[in-house]
Tab-separated table of C-alpha atoms in Angstrom:
chain	number	residue	atom	x	y	z
A	26	MET	CA	-58.820	18.459	9.002
A	27	LYS	CA	-60.491	16.904	6.102
A	28	ILE	CA	-59.078	14.541	3.734
A	29	PRO	CA	-58.557	16.459	0.773
A	30	GLN	CA	-57.453	19.528	2.592
A	31	ARG	CA	-54.590	17.221	4.008
A	32	ILE	CA	-53.865	16.253	0.494
A	33	CYS	CA	-53.633	19.866	-0.504
A	34	GLN	CA	-51.428	20.721	2.249
A	35	VAL	CA	-49.318	17.945	1.495
A	36	VAL	CA	-48.913	19.100	-2.206
A	37	GLY	CA	-47.918	22.451	-0.797
A	38	VAL	CA	-45.071	20.628	1.117
A	39	LEU	CA	-43.506	18.793	-1.823
A	40	ASP	CA	-43.718	21.999	-3.970
A	41	GLN	CA	-42.222	23.902	-1.430
A	42	ARG	CA	-39.190	21.254	-0.428
A	43	GLN	CA	-39.001	19.661	-3.897
A	44	SER	CA	-38.178	16.197	-1.707
A	45	ILE	CA	-40.038	13.849	0.591
A	46	PRO	CA	-39.506	15.603	4.143
A	47	SER	CA	-37.772	12.884	6.539
A	48	GLU	CA	-40.944	13.078	8.674
A	49	TYR	CA	-42.663	11.484	5.785
A	50	GLU	CA	-40.170	8.943	4.533
A	51	PRO	CA	-41.342	6.167	7.103
A	52	ILE	CA	-44.843	6.548	5.582
A	53	PHE	CA	-43.743	6.776	2.090
A	54	GLU	CA	-41.715	3.509	2.348
A	55	GLU	CA	-44.394	1.538	3.930
A	56	ARG	CA	-47.033	2.649	1.547
A	57	ILE	CA	-44.890	2.145	-1.540
A	58	VAL	CA	-43.775	-1.321	-0.741
A	59	LEU	CA	-47.582	-2.189	0.321
A	60	ILE	CA	-48.589	-0.892	-3.364
A	61	CYS	CA	-45.822	-2.600	-5.230
A	62	ASN	CA	-46.176	-6.200	-3.300
A	63	PRO	CA	-49.489	-7.874	-3.915
A	64	LEU	CA	-50.968	-9.098	-0.779
A	65	GLU	CA	-51.416	-12.947	-0.527
A	66	ARG	CA	-53.811	-14.794	1.189
A	67	LEU	CA	-53.076	-15.435	4.994
A	68	PRO	CA	-51.835	-18.916	5.595
A	69	ARG	CA	-53.618	-21.378	7.301
A	70	LYS	CA	-53.006	-21.942	11.043
A	71	ALA	CA	-53.356	-24.790	13.658
A	72	THR	CA	-55.458	-22.379	15.713
A	73	PRO	CA	-57.878	-19.985	14.198
A	74	ARG	CA	-56.506	-16.340	13.567
A	75	PRO	CA	-58.244	-13.587	15.483
A	76	LYS	CA	-60.903	-11.582	13.520
A	77	ALA	CA	-58.824	-8.550	14.197
A	78	GLU	CA	-56.132	-10.091	12.020
A	79	TYR	CA	-58.474	-10.856	9.100
A	80	LYS	CA	-59.831	-7.327	9.611
A	81	ALA	CA	-56.378	-5.755	9.184
A	82	HIS	CA	-55.394	-7.795	6.576
A	83	ASP	CA	-58.615	-6.718	4.420
A	84	LEU	CA	-57.985	-2.981	5.095
A	85	LEU	CA	-54.520	-3.137	3.593
A	86	LYS	CA	-55.838	-4.964	0.445
A	87	LYS	CA	-58.715	-2.560	-0.319
A	88	ALA	CA	-56.338	0.436	0.880
A	89	ARG	CA	-53.732	-1.005	-1.855
A	90	LYS	CA	-56.704	-1.209	-4.537
A	91	ILE	CA	-57.712	2.638	-3.980
A	92	TYR	CA	-53.927	3.817	-3.986
A	93	LEU	CA	-53.464	2.041	-7.629
A	94	GLU	CA	-56.737	3.636	-8.750
A	95	VAL	CA	-55.522	6.882	-7.802
A	96	LEU	CA	-52.121	6.427	-9.409
A	97	GLU	CA	-54.111	5.520	-12.889
A	98	ARG	CA	-56.625	8.176	-12.942
A	99	PHE	CA	-54.631	11.263	-11.029
A	100	PRO	CA	-50.973	10.300	-11.193
A	101	LEU	CA	-49.835	14.085	-10.226
A	102	VAL	CA	-51.879	13.479	-6.713
A	103	PHE	CA	-50.613	9.781	-6.396
A	104	VAL	CA	-47.646	10.604	-4.032
A	105	PRO	CA	-49.431	13.385	-1.903
A	106	PHE	CA	-52.454	11.134	-1.487
A	107	ILE	CA	-50.339	8.204	-0.095
A	108	LEU	CA	-48.779	10.465	2.423
A	109	ALA	CA	-51.894	11.968	3.473
A	110	VAL	CA	-54.262	9.253	3.333
A	111	SER	CA	-53.714	6.154	5.477
A	112	PRO	CA	-55.385	2.690	4.824
A	113	ALA	CA	-57.838	3.150	7.387
A	114	SER	CA	-58.880	6.751	5.964
A	115	CYS	CA	-59.244	4.830	2.607
A	116	GLN	CA	-62.229	2.852	4.332
A	117	THR	CA	-64.379	5.702	5.217
A	118	TRP	CA	-64.094	7.895	2.066
A	119	LYS	CA	-66.788	7.213	-0.462
A	120	ALA	CA	-65.478	6.619	-3.974
A	121	SER	CA	-67.812	9.218	-5.685
A	122	GLU	CA	-66.588	11.648	-3.380
A	123	MET	CA	-63.004	10.817	-3.560
A	124	TRP	CA	-63.030	11.219	-7.402
A	125	ARG	CA	-64.903	14.454	-7.025
A	126	ASP	CA	-62.548	15.852	-4.536
A	127	LEU	CA	-59.279	14.750	-6.358
A	128	GLN	CA	-60.302	16.544	-9.601
A	129	GLY	CA	-59.881	19.597	-7.518
A	130	CYS	CA	-56.442	18.638	-6.369
A	131	LYS	CA	-53.782	20.771	-8.469
A	132	ALA	CA	-50.398	19.460	-8.235
A	133	THR	CA	-47.445	20.010	-10.165
A	134	PRO	CA	-44.836	17.215	-11.611
A	135	LEU	CA	-42.627	16.110	-9.101
A	136	SER	CA	-38.962	16.702	-8.480
A	137	ASN	CA	-35.972	14.459	-9.888
A	138	ASN	CA	-35.049	14.580	-6.097
A	139	ILE	CA	-38.096	12.550	-5.219
A	140	TYR	CA	-37.320	10.329	-8.207
A	141	ASN	CA	-33.931	9.754	-6.894
A	142	TYR	CA	-35.034	9.135	-3.348
A	143	MET	CA	-37.995	6.720	-4.754
A	144	GLU	CA	-35.125	4.617	-6.846
A	145	ARG	CA	-32.954	4.210	-4.102
A	146	LEU	CA	-35.980	3.153	-1.872
A	147	ALA	CA	-36.973	0.792	-4.499
A	148	ILE	CA	-33.741	-0.977	-4.965
A	149	ASP	CA	-33.072	-1.240	-1.172
A	150	ARG	CA	-36.762	-2.728	-0.649
A	151	GLY	CA	-36.335	-5.022	-3.857
A	152	ILE	CA	-39.288	-3.528	-5.525
A	153	HIS	CA	-37.649	-1.799	-8.443
A	154	GLN	CA	-38.521	-4.833	-10.860
A	155	THR	CA	-41.954	-5.309	-10.041
A	156	ALA	CA	-44.584	-4.288	-12.551
A	157	VAL	CA	-46.451	-1.981	-10.595
A	158	TYR	CA	-43.145	0.326	-9.953
A	159	LYS	CA	-42.298	0.211	-13.382
A	160	ARG	CA	-45.848	1.599	-13.864
A	161	ILE	CA	-45.523	4.153	-11.365
A	162	LYS	CA	-42.257	5.711	-12.855
A	163	GLN	CA	-43.999	5.445	-16.086
A	164	LEU	CA	-46.746	7.684	-15.068
A	165	LEU	CA	-44.806	9.765	-12.617
A	166	TYR	CA	-41.893	10.441	-14.742
A	167	PRO	CA	-42.969	9.867	-18.443
A	168	LYS	CA	-40.497	9.997	-20.972
A	169	ALA	CA	-40.664	12.208	-23.760
A	170	HIS	CA	-40.347	10.141	-26.917
A	171	PRO	CA	-40.532	12.177	-30.015
A	172	ARG	CA	-43.507	11.621	-32.578
A	173	PRO	CA	-42.108	9.230	-35.297
A	174	ARG	CA	-41.679	10.774	-38.597
A	175	THR	CA	-41.604	8.954	-41.996
A	176	ILE	CA	-39.863	10.122	-44.974
A	177	THR	CA	-42.636	9.186	-47.176
A	178	GLU	CA	-43.948	12.792	-46.102
A	179	THR	CA	-40.960	13.988	-48.407
A	180	ASP	CA	-40.111	13.197	-51.801
A	181	GLU	CA	-37.533	10.525	-50.852
A	182	CYS	CA	-39.520	7.563	-51.284
A	183	TRP	CA	-40.834	5.006	-53.716
A	184	THR	CA	-44.235	5.779	-55.112
A	185	TYR	CA	-46.830	3.281	-56.319
A	186	ASN	CA	-49.771	4.043	-58.706
A	187	ALA	CA	-51.891	2.416	-61.324
A	188	ALA	CA	-53.253	-0.300	-58.972
A	189	SER	CA	-55.305	-3.319	-60.447
A	190	VAL	CA	-59.337	-2.602	-60.036
A	191	ASP	CA	-59.939	-6.259	-60.069
A	192	LYS	CA	-56.945	-6.476	-57.061
A	193	VAL	CA	-58.532	-3.517	-55.214
A	194	CYS	CA	-62.265	-4.935	-55.522
A	195	LYS	CA	-60.709	-8.222	-53.643
A	196	PHE	CA	-58.774	-6.158	-51.240
A	197	LEU	CA	-61.069	-3.509	-49.971
A	198	ASN	CA	-64.501	-4.590	-48.150
A	199	GLU	CA	-67.805	-3.842	-49.963
A	200	ARG	CA	-68.620	-0.830	-48.315
A	201	LEU	CA	-65.039	0.794	-48.838
A	202	TYR	CA	-64.905	-0.596	-52.521
A	203	THR	CA	-68.331	1.070	-53.308
A	204	THR	CA	-66.890	4.648	-52.136
A	205	PHE	CA	-63.955	4.044	-54.427
A	206	ASP	CA	-65.717	3.405	-57.187
A	207	ASN	CA	-67.948	5.996	-56.762
A	208	SER	CA	-65.190	8.638	-56.049
A	209	PRO	CA	-65.114	11.602	-58.471
A	210	LYS	CA	-61.864	10.461	-60.009
A	211	ARG	CA	-62.730	6.981	-60.116
A	212	LEU	CA	-65.715	8.380	-62.362
A	213	ARG	CA	-63.827	10.539	-64.583
A	214	GLU	CA	-61.020	7.501	-65.323
A	215	LYS	CA	-64.271	5.331	-66.241
A	216	GLU	CA	-65.255	8.031	-68.697
A	217	GLU	CA	-61.741	7.704	-69.996
A	218	ASN	CA	-62.003	3.963	-70.654
A	219	LEU	CA	-59.552	3.344	-67.668
A	220	TRP	CA	-61.255	0.097	-66.397
A	221	LYS	CA	-58.524	-2.322	-65.243
A	222	THR	CA	-56.009	0.168	-63.656
A	223	THR	CA	-56.683	3.125	-61.276
A	224	HIS	CA	-54.670	6.029	-59.612
A	225	CYS	CA	-57.060	6.392	-56.992
A	226	ILE	CA	-55.286	4.126	-54.699
A	227	ARG	CA	-51.466	5.128	-54.008
A	228	MET	CA	-48.941	4.216	-51.607
A	229	ARG	CA	-45.557	5.666	-50.698
A	230	PHE	CA	-42.669	3.793	-49.438
A	231	PRO	CA	-39.421	4.925	-47.913
A	232	TRP	CA	-36.170	4.402	-49.924
A	233	ASN	CA	-33.806	2.784	-47.502
A	234	ASN	CA	-35.534	2.025	-44.011
A	235	GLN	CA	-38.159	0.422	-42.455
A	236	GLN	CA	-40.283	3.626	-41.364
A	237	ASP	CA	-44.152	3.941	-41.838
A	238	ALA	CA	-45.804	3.575	-45.529
A	239	ILE	CA	-48.449	6.106	-46.668
A	240	VAL	CA	-51.650	4.652	-48.428
A	241	GLN	CA	-54.063	7.142	-50.159
A	242	LEU	CA	-57.624	6.412	-51.323
A	243	ASP	CA	-59.953	8.462	-53.180
A	244	MET	CA	-63.364	7.865	-52.028
A	245	ALA	CA	-66.825	9.404	-52.770
A	246	PHE	CA	-68.367	11.444	-49.798
A	247	ASP	CA	-70.073	8.959	-47.091
A	248	CYS	CA	-71.343	10.394	-44.317
A	249	GLU	CA	-71.998	7.716	-42.302
A	250	ILE	CA	-68.276	6.672	-42.826
A	251	VAL	CA	-67.266	10.012	-41.704
A	252	GLN	CA	-69.484	10.137	-38.858
A	253	THR	CA	-68.339	6.537	-37.517
A	254	LEU	CA	-64.421	7.332	-37.904
A	255	PHE	CA	-64.583	10.948	-36.704
A	256	PRO	CA	-67.401	11.535	-34.357
A	257	SER	CA	-66.074	14.294	-32.553
A	258	ALA	CA	-64.814	16.126	-35.573
A	259	TRP	CA	-67.720	15.469	-37.534
A	260	ASP	CA	-70.121	17.067	-34.858
A	261	LYS	CA	-67.880	20.088	-34.538
A	262	PHE	CA	-67.814	20.338	-38.637
A	263	ILE	CA	-71.637	20.296	-38.673
A	264	LEU	CA	-71.806	22.690	-35.861
A	265	VAL	CA	-69.829	25.034	-38.069
A	266	HIS	CA	-70.614	24.401	-41.395
A	267	GLY	CA	-73.849	22.570	-41.606
A	268	PRO	CA	-74.465	19.190	-43.300
A	269	ILE	CA	-73.249	18.469	-47.049
A	270	PRO	CA	-76.542	18.521	-49.070
A	271	LEU	CA	-76.928	15.016	-50.655
A	272	GLN	CA	-77.562	16.324	-54.043
A	273	ASP	CA	-74.140	17.778	-54.255
A	274	HIS	CA	-72.707	14.269	-54.223
A	275	ALA	CA	-73.935	13.750	-58.070
A	276	VAL	CA	-72.145	16.654	-59.372
A	277	GLY	CA	-69.749	15.943	-61.894
A	278	TYR	CA	-66.233	16.386	-61.470
A	279	PRO	CA	-64.954	19.838	-62.051
A	280	ASN	CA	-62.487	21.024	-64.631
A	281	SER	CA	-59.129	21.383	-63.203
A	282	ARG	CA	-59.178	25.306	-63.849
A	283	GLN	CA	-62.383	25.437	-61.667
A	284	TYR	CA	-61.200	23.149	-58.972
A	285	ASP	CA	-59.660	25.229	-55.930
A	286	ASN	CA	-57.952	22.132	-54.128
A	287	ALA	CA	-58.850	23.317	-50.781
A	288	SER	CA	-60.137	20.812	-48.374
A	289	PHE	CA	-61.418	20.104	-45.010
A	290	THR	CA	-58.963	17.777	-42.958
A	291	PHE	CA	-60.413	15.319	-40.277
A	292	HIS	CA	-57.878	14.118	-37.651
A	293	GLY	CA	-58.155	11.476	-34.551
A	294	ALA	CA	-60.275	8.572	-35.798
A	295	ALA	CA	-61.789	6.732	-33.311
A	296	VAL	CA	-59.927	3.519	-32.810
A	297	SER	CA	-62.494	1.262	-32.041
A	298	ARG	CA	-64.303	1.906	-35.600
A	299	VAL	CA	-61.354	1.488	-37.474
A	300	SER	CA	-61.725	-2.384	-37.849
A	301	THR	CA	-65.411	-2.059	-38.806
A	302	ILE	CA	-65.069	0.517	-41.475
A	303	LEU	CA	-61.764	-0.335	-43.137
A	304	GLY	CA	-61.406	-4.055	-42.235
A	305	SER	CA	-59.416	-6.024	-39.907
A	306	HIS	CA	-56.319	-6.378	-42.447
A	307	ILE	CA	-56.142	-2.522	-42.579
A	308	TYR	CA	-56.555	-2.449	-39.098
A	309	GLN	CA	-53.722	-4.536	-38.394
A	310	ALA	CA	-51.489	-2.429	-40.881
A	311	ILE	CA	-52.174	0.546	-38.888
A	312	ASP	CA	-51.917	-1.067	-35.417
A	313	GLU	CA	-48.325	-2.138	-36.575
A	314	SER	CA	-47.281	1.444	-37.550
A	315	GLN	CA	-44.465	3.307	-35.653
A	316	LEU	CA	-46.932	6.065	-35.201
A	317	ARG	CA	-49.572	3.806	-33.605
A	318	LYS	CA	-46.990	2.407	-31.129
A	319	TRP	CA	-46.001	5.831	-30.371
A	320	GLU	CA	-49.501	6.842	-29.767
A	321	THR	CA	-50.125	3.930	-27.588
A	322	ALA	CA	-46.891	4.464	-25.446
A	323	ASN	CA	-48.180	7.892	-24.901
A	324	PHE	CA	-51.524	6.782	-23.589
A	325	LEU	CA	-53.391	8.116	-26.834
A	326	VAL	CA	-55.509	4.678	-26.838
A	327	THR	CA	-58.919	5.819	-28.089
A	328	THR	CA	-58.229	8.002	-31.191
A	329	THR	CA	-55.384	7.726	-33.573
A	330	ASP	CA	-53.633	10.387	-36.305
A	331	CYS	CA	-52.634	7.323	-38.452
A	332	ILE	CA	-56.176	7.961	-40.135
A	333	THR	CA	-56.527	11.397	-41.601
A	334	LEU	CA	-59.415	12.199	-44.322
A	335	HIS	CA	-59.633	15.046	-46.504
A	336	ILE	CA	-62.765	16.347	-47.740
A	337	SER	CA	-62.973	18.549	-50.828
A	338	ARG	CA	-64.446	22.080	-50.444
A	339	SER	CA	-65.623	22.209	-53.946
A	340	GLN	CA	-68.660	19.857	-55.160
A	341	PRO	CA	-69.008	16.978	-55.512
A	342	HIS	CA	-67.045	16.897	-52.144
A	343	GLY	CA	-64.780	13.869	-53.126
A	344	CYS	CA	-62.664	12.828	-50.005
A	345	THR	CA	-59.138	11.187	-49.806
A	346	LEU	CA	-58.373	8.768	-46.823
A	347	CYS	CA	-54.663	8.709	-45.951
A	348	LEU	CA	-53.577	5.580	-43.712
A	349	ARG	CA	-50.276	5.385	-41.866
A	350	VAL	CA	-49.251	1.747	-41.821
A	351	GLY	CA	-46.434	-0.286	-40.445
A	352	SER	CA	-43.519	-1.330	-43.247
A	353	SER	CA	-44.212	-5.121	-43.524
A	354	HIS	CA	-48.083	-4.739	-43.827
A	355	ALA	CA	-47.568	-2.053	-46.556
A	356	VAL	CA	-45.430	-4.635	-48.494
A	357	PHE	CA	-48.363	-7.158	-48.270
A	358	MET	CA	-50.811	-4.564	-49.234
A	359	ALA	CA	-48.431	-3.608	-52.357
A	360	THR	CA	-48.299	-6.976	-53.252
A	361	ARG	CA	-52.229	-7.463	-53.364
A	362	LEU	CA	-52.692	-4.175	-55.237
A	363	TYR	CA	-50.036	-3.811	-57.660
A	364	SER	CA	-49.421	-7.341	-58.640
A	365	PHE	CA	-51.200	-8.020	-61.726
A	366	SER	CA	-49.990	-11.775	-62.198
A	367	GLY	CA	-52.481	-14.698	-61.380
């Protein structure tokens, strides 16, 4: 029987039994201990070791590496894999074939019976405190922590408006400040001679706790910023709606009676682009937020909902960038944006 078929057979057995069958227990114990305990170098001896001893040691090292790779890439298949694939079989299965074949293996989450057995075994063998065993539990039995909320999404919060334009200029990087200064709302403020203060950057803080704060920044539409921060969403937007014509950006801010307030909303910003577009201090503020910590704990590493962008459907397509930031960094931002002294 080929290896993928053996794995699928074990998957079926585990689904049917909802436990580790007794005939598999010695194999499971041997391999889970191997995985959780890094292999040390063989100590020197007065007489040379046989080559077979070195070969056996190298075989176990390679098998452990493959078991750990399967854990990270296919956690649902991990237990069936270590039960079906011996260290010797790991040597003969090409990596490219292995990953392709494992993608076709369908496994369901493991039962609590298997978890309880694994816990007893880990304590008995002294591996329950190892980093690898904790990682195994984290991937095989992820805890369902609810997405953190913030009351700044309600009216139970402090709202800061009327930021100092000079402070905004010093706080934002040049690219971001340019989009702020050319936003439709800011252009209208200038027409009304509001040169020193602006309502185009706003902050909301919870009343009585350390939940996340919200920062809203009005911007002019900038195709490069949108495409860089939201590459996937932008591609889908272009596919459905087509590009936004450049000449539309210069259209004056519409009368409130003509403005329909409808907008396109972009979620899932690329984490790797945040520092480049928004600056390192804003990146740190986002990274400190409870929401970002929750995302990281739930393996949402490459994208984040701490940044959303609303693009007005009406010309001139003004934008509002919404940031969810940690409480301590939010206080720092507020003192820089709303302090008129110095």
